[in-house]
PDB file of C-alpha atoms in Angstrom:
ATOM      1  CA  UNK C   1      36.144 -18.847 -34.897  1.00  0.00           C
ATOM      2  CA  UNK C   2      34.766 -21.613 -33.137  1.00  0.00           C
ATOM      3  CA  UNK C   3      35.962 -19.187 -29.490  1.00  0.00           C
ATOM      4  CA  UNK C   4      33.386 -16.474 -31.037  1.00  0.00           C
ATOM      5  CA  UNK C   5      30.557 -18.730 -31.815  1.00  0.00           C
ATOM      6  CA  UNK C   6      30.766 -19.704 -28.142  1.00  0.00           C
ATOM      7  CA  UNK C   7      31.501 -16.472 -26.768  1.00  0.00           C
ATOM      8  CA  UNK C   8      28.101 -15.479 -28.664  1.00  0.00           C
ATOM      9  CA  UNK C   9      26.247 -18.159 -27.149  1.00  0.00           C
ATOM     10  CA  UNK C  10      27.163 -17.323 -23.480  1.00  0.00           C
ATOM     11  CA  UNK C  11      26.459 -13.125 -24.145  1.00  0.00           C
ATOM     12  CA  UNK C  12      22.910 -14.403 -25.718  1.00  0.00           C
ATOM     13  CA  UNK C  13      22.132 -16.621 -22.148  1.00  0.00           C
ATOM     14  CA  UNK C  14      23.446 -13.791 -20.455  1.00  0.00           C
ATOM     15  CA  UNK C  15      21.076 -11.057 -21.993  1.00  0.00           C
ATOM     16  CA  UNK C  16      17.845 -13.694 -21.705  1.00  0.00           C
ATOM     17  CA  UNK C  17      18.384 -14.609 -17.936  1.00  0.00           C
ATOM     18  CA  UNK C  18      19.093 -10.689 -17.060  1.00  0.00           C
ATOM     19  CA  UNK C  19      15.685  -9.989 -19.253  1.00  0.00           C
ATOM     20  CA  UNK C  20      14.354 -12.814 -17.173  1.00  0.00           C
ATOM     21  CA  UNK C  21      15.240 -11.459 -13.496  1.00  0.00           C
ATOM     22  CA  UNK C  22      13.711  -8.165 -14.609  1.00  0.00           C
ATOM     23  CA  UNK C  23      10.222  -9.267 -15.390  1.00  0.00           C
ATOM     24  CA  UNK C  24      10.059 -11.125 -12.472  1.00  0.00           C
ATOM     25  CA  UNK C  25      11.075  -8.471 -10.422  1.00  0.00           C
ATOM     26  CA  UNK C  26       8.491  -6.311 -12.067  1.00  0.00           C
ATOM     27  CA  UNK C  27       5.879  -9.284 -11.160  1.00  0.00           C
ATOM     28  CA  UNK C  28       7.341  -8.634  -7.348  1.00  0.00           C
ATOM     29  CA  UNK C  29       5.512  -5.411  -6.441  1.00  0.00           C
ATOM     30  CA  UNK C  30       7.178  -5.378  -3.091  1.00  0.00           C
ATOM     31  CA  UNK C  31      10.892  -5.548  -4.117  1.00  0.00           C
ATOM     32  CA  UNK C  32       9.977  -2.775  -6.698  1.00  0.00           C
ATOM     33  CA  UNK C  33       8.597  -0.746  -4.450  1.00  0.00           C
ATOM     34  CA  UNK C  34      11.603  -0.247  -1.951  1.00  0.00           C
ATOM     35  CA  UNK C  35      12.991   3.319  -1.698  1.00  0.00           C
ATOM     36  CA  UNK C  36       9.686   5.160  -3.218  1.00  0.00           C
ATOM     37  CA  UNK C  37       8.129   7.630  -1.712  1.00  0.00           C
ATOM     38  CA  UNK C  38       4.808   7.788  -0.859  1.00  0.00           C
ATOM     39  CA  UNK C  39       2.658  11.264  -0.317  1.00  0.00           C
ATOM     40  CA  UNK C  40      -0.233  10.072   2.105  1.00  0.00           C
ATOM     41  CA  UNK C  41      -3.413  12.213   2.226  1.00  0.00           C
ATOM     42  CA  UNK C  42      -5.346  11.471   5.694  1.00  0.00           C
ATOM     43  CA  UNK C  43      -8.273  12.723   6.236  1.00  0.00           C
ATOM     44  CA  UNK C  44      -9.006  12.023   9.969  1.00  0.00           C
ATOM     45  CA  UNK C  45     -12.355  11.523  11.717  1.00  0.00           C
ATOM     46  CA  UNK C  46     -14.041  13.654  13.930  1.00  0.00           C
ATOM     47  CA  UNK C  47     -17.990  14.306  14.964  1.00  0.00           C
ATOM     48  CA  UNK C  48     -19.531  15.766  12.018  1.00  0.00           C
ATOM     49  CA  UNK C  49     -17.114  15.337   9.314  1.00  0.00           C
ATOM     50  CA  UNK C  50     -18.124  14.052   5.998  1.00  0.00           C
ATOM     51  CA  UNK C  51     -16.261  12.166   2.512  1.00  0.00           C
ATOM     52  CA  UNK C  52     -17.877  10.849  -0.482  1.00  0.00           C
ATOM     53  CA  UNK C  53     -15.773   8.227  -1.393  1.00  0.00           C
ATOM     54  CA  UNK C  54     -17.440   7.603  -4.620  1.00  0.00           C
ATOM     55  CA  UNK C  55     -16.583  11.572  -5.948  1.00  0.00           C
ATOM     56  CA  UNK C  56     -13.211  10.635  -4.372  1.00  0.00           C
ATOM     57  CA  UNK C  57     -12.449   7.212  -6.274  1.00  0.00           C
ATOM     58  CA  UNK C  58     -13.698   8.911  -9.615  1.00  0.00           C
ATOM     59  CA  UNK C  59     -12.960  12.411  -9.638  1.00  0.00           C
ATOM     60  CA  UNK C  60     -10.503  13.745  -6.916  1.00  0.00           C
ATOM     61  CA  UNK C  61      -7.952  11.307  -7.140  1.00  0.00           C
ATOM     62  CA  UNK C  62      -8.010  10.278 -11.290  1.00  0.00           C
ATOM     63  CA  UNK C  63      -7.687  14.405 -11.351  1.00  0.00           C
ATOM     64  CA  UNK C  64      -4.539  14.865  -9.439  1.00  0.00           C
ATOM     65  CA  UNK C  65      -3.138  11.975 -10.928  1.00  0.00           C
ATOM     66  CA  UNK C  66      -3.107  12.990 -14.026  1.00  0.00           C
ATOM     67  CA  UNK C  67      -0.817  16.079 -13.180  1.00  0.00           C
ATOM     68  CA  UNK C  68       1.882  13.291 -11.400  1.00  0.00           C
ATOM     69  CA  UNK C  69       3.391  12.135 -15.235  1.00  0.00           C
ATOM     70  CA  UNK C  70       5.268   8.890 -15.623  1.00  0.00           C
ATOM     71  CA  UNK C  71       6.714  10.149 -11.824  1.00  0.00           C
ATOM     72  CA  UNK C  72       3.151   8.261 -10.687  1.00  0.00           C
ATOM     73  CA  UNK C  73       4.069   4.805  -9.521  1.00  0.00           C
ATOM     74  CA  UNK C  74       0.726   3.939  -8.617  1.00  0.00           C
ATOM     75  CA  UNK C  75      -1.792   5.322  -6.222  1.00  0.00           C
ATOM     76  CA  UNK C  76      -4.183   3.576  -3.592  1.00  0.00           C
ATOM     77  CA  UNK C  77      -7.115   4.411  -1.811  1.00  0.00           C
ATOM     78  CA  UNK C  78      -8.440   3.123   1.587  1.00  0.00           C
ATOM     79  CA  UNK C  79     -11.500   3.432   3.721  1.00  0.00           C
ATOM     80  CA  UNK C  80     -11.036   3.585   7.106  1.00  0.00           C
ATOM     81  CA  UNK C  81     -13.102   1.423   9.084  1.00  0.00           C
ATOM     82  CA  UNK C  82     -12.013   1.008  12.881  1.00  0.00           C
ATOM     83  CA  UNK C  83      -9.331   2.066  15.402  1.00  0.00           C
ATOM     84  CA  UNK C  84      -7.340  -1.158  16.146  1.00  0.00           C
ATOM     85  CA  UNK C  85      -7.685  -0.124  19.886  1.00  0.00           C
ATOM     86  CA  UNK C  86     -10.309  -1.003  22.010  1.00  0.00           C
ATOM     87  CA  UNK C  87     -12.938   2.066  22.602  1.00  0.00           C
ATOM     88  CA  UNK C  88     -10.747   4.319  20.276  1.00  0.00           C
ATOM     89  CA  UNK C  89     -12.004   6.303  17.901  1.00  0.00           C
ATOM     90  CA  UNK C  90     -11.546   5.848  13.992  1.00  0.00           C
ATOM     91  CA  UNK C  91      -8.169   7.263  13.635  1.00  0.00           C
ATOM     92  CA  UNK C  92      -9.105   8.425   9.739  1.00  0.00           C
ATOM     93  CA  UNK C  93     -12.042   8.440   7.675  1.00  0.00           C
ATOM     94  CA  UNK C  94      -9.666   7.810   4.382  1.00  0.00           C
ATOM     95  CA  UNK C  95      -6.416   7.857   2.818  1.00  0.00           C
ATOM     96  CA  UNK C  96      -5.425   8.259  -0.726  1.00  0.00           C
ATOM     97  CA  UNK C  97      -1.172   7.833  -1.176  1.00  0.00           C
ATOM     98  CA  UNK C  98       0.658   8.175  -4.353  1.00  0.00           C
ATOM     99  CA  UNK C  99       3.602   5.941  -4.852  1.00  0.00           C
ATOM    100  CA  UNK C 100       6.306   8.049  -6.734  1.00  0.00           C
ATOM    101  CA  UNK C 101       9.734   7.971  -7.962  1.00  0.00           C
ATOM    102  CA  UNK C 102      10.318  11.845  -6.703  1.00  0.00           C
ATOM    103  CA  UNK C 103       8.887  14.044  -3.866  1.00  0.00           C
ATOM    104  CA  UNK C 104      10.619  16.940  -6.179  1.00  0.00           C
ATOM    105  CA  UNK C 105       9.045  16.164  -9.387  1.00  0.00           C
ATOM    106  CA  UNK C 106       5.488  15.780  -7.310  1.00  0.00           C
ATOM    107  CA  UNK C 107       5.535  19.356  -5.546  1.00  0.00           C
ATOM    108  CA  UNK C 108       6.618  20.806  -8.767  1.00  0.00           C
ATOM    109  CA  UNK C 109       3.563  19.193 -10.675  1.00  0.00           C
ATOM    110  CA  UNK C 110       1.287  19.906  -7.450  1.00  0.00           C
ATOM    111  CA  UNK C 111       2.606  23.730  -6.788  1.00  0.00           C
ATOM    112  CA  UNK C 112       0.693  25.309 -10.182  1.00  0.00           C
ATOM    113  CA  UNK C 113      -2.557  23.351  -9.430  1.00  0.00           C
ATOM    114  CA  UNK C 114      -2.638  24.278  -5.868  1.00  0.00           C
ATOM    115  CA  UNK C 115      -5.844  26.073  -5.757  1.00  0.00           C
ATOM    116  CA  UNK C 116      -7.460  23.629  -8.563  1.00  0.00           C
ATOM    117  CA  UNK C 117      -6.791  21.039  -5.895  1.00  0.00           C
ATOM    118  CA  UNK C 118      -7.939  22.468  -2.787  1.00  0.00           C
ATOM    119  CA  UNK C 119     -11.189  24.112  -4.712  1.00  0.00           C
ATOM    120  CA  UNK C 120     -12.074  20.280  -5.266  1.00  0.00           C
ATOM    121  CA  UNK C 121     -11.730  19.163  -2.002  1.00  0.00           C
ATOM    122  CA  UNK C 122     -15.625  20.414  -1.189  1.00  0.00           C
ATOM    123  CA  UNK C 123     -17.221  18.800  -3.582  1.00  0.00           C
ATOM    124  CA  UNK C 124     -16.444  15.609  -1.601  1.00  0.00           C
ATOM    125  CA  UNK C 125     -15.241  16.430   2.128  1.00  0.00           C
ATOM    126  CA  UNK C 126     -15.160  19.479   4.979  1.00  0.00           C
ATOM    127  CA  UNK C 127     -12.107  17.570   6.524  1.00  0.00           C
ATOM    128  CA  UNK C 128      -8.343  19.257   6.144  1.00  0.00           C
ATOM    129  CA  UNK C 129      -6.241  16.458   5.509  1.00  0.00           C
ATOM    130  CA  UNK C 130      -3.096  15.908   7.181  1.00  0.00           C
ATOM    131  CA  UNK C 131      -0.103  15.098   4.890  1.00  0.00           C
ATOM    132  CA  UNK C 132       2.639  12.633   5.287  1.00  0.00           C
ATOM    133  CA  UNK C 133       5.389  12.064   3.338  1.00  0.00           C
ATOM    134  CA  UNK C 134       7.561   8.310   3.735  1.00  0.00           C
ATOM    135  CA  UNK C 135       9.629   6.408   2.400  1.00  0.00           C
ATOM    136  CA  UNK C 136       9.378   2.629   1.273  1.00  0.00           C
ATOM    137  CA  UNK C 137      11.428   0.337   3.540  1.00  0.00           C
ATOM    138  CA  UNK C 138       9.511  -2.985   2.809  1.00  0.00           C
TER     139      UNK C 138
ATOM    140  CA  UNK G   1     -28.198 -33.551 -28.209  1.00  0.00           C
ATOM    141  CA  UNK G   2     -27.006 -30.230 -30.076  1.00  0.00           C
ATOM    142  CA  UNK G   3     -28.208 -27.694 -27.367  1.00  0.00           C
ATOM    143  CA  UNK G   4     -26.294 -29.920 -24.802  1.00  0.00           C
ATOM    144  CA  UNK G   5     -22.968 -29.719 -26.600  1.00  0.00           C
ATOM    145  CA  UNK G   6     -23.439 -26.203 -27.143  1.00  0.00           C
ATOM    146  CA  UNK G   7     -23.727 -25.129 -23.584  1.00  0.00           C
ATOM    147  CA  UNK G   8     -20.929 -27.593 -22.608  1.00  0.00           C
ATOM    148  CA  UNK G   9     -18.949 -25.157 -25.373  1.00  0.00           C
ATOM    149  CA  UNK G  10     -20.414 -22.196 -23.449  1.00  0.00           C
ATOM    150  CA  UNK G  11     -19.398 -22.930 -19.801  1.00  0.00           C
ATOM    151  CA  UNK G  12     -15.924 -24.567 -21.557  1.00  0.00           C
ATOM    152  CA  UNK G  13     -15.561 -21.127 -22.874  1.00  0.00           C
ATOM    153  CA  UNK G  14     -16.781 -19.108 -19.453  1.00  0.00           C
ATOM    154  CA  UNK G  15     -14.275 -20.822 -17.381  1.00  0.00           C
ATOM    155  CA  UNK G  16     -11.440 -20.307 -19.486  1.00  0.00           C
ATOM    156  CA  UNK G  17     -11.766 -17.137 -19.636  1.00  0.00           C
ATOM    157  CA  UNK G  18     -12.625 -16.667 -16.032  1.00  0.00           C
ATOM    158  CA  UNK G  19      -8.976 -18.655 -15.396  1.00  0.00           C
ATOM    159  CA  UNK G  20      -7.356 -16.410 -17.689  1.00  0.00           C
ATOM    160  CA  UNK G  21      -8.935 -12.748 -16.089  1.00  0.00           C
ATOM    161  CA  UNK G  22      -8.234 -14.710 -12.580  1.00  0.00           C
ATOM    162  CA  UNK G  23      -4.388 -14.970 -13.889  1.00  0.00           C
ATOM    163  CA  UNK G  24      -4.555 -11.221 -15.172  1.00  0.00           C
ATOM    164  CA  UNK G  25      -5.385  -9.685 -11.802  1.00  0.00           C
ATOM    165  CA  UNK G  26      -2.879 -11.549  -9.838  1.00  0.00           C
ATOM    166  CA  UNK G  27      -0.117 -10.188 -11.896  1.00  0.00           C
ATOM    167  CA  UNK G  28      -1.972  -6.480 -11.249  1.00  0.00           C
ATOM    168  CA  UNK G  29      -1.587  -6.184  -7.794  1.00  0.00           C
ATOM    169  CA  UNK G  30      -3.104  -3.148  -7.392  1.00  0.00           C
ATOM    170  CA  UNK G  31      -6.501  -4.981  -8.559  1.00  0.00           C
ATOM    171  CA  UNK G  32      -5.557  -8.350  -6.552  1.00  0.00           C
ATOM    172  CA  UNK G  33      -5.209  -6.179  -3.456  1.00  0.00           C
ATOM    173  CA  UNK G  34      -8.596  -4.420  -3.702  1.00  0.00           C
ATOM    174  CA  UNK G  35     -11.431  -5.314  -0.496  1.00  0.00           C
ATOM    175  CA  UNK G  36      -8.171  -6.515   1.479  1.00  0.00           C
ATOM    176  CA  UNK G  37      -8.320  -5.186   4.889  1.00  0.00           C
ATOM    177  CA  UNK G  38      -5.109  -3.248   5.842  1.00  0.00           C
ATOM    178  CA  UNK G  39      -3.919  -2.822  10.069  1.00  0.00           C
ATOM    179  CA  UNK G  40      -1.714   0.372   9.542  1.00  0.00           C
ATOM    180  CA  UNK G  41       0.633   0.748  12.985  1.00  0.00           C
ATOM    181  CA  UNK G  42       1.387   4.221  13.336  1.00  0.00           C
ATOM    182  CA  UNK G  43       3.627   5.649  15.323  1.00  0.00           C
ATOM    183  CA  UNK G  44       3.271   9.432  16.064  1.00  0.00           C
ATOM    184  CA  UNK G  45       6.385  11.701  15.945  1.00  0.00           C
ATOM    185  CA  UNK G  46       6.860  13.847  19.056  1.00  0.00           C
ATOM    186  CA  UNK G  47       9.782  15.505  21.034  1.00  0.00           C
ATOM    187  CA  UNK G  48      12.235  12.822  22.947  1.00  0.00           C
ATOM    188  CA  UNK G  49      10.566   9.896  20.723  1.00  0.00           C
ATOM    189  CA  UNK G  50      12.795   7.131  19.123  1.00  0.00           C
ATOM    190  CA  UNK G  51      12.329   4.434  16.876  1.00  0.00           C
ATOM    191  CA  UNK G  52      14.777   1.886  15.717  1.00  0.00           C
ATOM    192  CA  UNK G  53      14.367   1.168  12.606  1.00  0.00           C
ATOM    193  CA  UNK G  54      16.669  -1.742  12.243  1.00  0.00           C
ATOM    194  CA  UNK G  55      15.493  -3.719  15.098  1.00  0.00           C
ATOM    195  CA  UNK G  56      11.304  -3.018  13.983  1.00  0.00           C
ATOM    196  CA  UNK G  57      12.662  -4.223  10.192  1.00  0.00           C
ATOM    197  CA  UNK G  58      14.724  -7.286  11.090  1.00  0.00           C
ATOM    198  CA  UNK G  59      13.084  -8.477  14.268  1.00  0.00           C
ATOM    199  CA  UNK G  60       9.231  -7.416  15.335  1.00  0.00           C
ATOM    200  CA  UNK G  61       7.427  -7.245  12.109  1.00  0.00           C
ATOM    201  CA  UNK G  62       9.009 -10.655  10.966  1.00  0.00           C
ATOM    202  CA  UNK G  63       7.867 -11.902  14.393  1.00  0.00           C
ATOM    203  CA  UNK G  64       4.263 -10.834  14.428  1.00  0.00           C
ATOM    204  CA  UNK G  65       4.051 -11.509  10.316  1.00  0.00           C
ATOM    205  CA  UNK G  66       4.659 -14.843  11.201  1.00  0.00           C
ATOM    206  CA  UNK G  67       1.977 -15.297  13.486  1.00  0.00           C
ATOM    207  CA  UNK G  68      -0.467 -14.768  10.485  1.00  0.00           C
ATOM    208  CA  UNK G  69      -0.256 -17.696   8.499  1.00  0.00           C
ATOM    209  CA  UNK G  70      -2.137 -17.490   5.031  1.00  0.00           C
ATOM    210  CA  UNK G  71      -4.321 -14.707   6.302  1.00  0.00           C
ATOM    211  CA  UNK G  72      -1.353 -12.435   5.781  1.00  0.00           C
ATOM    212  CA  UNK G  73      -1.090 -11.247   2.105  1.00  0.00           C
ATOM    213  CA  UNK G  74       1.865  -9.545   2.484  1.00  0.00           C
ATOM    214  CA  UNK G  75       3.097  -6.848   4.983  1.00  0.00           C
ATOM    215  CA  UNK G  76       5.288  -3.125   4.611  1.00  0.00           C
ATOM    216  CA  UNK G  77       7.452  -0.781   6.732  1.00  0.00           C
ATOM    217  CA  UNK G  78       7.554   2.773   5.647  1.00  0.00           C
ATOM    218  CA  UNK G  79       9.695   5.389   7.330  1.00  0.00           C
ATOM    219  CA  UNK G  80       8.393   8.763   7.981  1.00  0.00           C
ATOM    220  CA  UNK G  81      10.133  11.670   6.338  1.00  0.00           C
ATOM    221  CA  UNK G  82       7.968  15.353   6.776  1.00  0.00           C
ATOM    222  CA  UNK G  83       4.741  16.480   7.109  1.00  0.00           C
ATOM    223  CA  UNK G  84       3.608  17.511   3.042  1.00  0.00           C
ATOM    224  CA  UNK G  85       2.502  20.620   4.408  1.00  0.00           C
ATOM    225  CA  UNK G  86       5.057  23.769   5.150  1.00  0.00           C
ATOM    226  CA  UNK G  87       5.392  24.266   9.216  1.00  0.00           C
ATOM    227  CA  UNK G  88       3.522  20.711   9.924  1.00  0.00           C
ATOM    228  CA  UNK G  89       5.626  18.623  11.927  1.00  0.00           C
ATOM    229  CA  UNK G  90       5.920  15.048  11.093  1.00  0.00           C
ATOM    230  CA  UNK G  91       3.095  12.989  11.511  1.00  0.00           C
ATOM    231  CA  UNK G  92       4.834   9.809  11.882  1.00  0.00           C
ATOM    232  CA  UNK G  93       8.160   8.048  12.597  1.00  0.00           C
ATOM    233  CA  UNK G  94       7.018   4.982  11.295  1.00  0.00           C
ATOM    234  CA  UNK G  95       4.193   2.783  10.180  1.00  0.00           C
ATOM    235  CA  UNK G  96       4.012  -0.893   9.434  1.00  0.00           C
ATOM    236  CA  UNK G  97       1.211  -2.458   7.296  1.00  0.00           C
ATOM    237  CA  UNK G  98      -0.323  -6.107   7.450  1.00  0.00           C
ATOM    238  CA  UNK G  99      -2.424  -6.845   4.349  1.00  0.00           C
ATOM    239  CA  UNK G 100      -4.628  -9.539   5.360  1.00  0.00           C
ATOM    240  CA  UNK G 101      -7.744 -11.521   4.158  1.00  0.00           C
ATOM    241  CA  UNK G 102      -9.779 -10.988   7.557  1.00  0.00           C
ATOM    242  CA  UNK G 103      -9.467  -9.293  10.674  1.00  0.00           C
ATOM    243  CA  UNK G 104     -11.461 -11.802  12.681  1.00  0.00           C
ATOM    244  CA  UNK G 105      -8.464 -14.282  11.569  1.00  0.00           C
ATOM    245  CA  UNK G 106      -5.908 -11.557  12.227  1.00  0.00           C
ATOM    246  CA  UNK G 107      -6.995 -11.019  15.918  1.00  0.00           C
ATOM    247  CA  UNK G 108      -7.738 -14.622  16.781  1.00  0.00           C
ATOM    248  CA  UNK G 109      -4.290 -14.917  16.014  1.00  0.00           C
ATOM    249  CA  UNK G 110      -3.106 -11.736  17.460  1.00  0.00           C
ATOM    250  CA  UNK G 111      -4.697 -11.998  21.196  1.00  0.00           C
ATOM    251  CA  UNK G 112      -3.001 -14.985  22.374  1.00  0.00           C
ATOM    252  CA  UNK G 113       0.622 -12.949  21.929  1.00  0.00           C
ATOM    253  CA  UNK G 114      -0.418  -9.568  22.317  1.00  0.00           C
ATOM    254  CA  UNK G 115       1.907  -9.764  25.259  1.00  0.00           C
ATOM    255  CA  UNK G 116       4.434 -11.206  24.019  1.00  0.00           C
ATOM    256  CA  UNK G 117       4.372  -8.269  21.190  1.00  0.00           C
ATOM    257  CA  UNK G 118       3.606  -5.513  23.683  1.00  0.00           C
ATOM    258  CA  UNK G 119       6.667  -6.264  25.432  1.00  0.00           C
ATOM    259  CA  UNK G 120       9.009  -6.043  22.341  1.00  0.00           C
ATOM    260  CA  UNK G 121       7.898  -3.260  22.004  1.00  0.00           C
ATOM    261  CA  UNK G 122      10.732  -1.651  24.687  1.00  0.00           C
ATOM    262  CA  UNK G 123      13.143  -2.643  21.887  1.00  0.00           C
ATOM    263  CA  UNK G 124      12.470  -0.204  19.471  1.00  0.00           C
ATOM    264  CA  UNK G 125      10.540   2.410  20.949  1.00  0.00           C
ATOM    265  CA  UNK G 126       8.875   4.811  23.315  1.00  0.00           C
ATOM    266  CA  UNK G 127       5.741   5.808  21.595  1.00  0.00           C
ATOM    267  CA  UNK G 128       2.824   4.317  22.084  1.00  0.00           C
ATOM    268  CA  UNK G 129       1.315   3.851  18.438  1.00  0.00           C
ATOM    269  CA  UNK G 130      -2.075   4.513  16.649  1.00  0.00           C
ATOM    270  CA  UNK G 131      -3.738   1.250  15.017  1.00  0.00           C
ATOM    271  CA  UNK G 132      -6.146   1.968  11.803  1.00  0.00           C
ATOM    272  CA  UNK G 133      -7.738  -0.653  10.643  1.00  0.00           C
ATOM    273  CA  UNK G 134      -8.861   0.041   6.938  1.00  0.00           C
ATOM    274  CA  UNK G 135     -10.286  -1.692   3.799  1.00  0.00           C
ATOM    275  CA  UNK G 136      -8.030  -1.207   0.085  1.00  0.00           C
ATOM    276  CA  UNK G 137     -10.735   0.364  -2.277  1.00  0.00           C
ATOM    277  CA  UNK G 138      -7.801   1.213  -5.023  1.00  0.00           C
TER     278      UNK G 138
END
């Protein structure tokens, strides 16, 4: 009886320190991002290309993130502002990325709103993106 | 008297809750990471190009990161997978991502090694990469 009671006790610590390590992990967004992948939308510079980032922050991307489901990590958005390089030219205007869980479960959300998508894209840019598609190492 | 107390209540009040919104967004890193300036390193996939993946994750970006001091809020390695659109080659091999406070900081501490980091570069690969520097607006 007295074997239980302590067997009880040690399963109980057990369960609180594993319920522990997971909201800390969740507090680490780096660890908990390893192995996602992210779908990168670049839109690059060139003379005479435009974006709106405002239309972009509040319409475009809140729009196709809706379709992505609890598959939607999270998604960012960044505005380019130089080339790292000496007398380069800005490599990309902006980039939105989605962080997800599956590149399946994203083209099948994307596929049927296809045209919705691309119909949207000049009501805040004439640039055609280029697409990549990684994977989180660190 | 009474007015004094109750403005000493008021700004009592205003920083606590300031403390506790400050507390919030660090545990939402998505809005802790917002007006942070990103340097993206991008290497371009082309025929006869390698990267070593092993050597850039476990030896040059813990080298450079640690030039950065506390201007580096954290750094990521993402390896390329496919272009998101059908036909496209891939865009990129690789990219690696400091997340840093300023870029005058980042390249006052950059330009005294830049040799030193150039010439690693041998160890890992043959492309010569893309730098966009960019600013986290979500």
């Amino acid at each position: 009886m007295k074997f239980k009671l302590i067997l009880s006790f040690l399963l109980l610590a057990l369960g609180f320190s594993a319920f522990s390590q997971e909201k800390q992990s969740n507090h680490n967004s780096a660890a908990a991002e390893k192995g996602l992948i992210k779908v990168s939308i670049m839109y690059p510079f060139a003379e005479g290309k435009t974006f709106n980032m405002d239309y972009y922050e509040t319409k475009h991307m809140p729009m196709v993130a809706g379709l992505l489901g609890s598959n939607l990590v999270r998604y960012t958005i960044e505005k380019g502002l130089s080339s790292g390089v000496p007398n380069q030219p800005l490599p990309y205007m902006a980039i939105g990325t989605f962080y997800v869980k599956s590149l399946n479960d994203y083209q099948a959300a994307i596929a049927p709103n296809i045209n919705a998508i691309r119909a949207d894209f000049a009501n805040y840019t004439n640039i055609a993106p280029v697409i990549l598609v990684s994977e989180v190492v660190k």
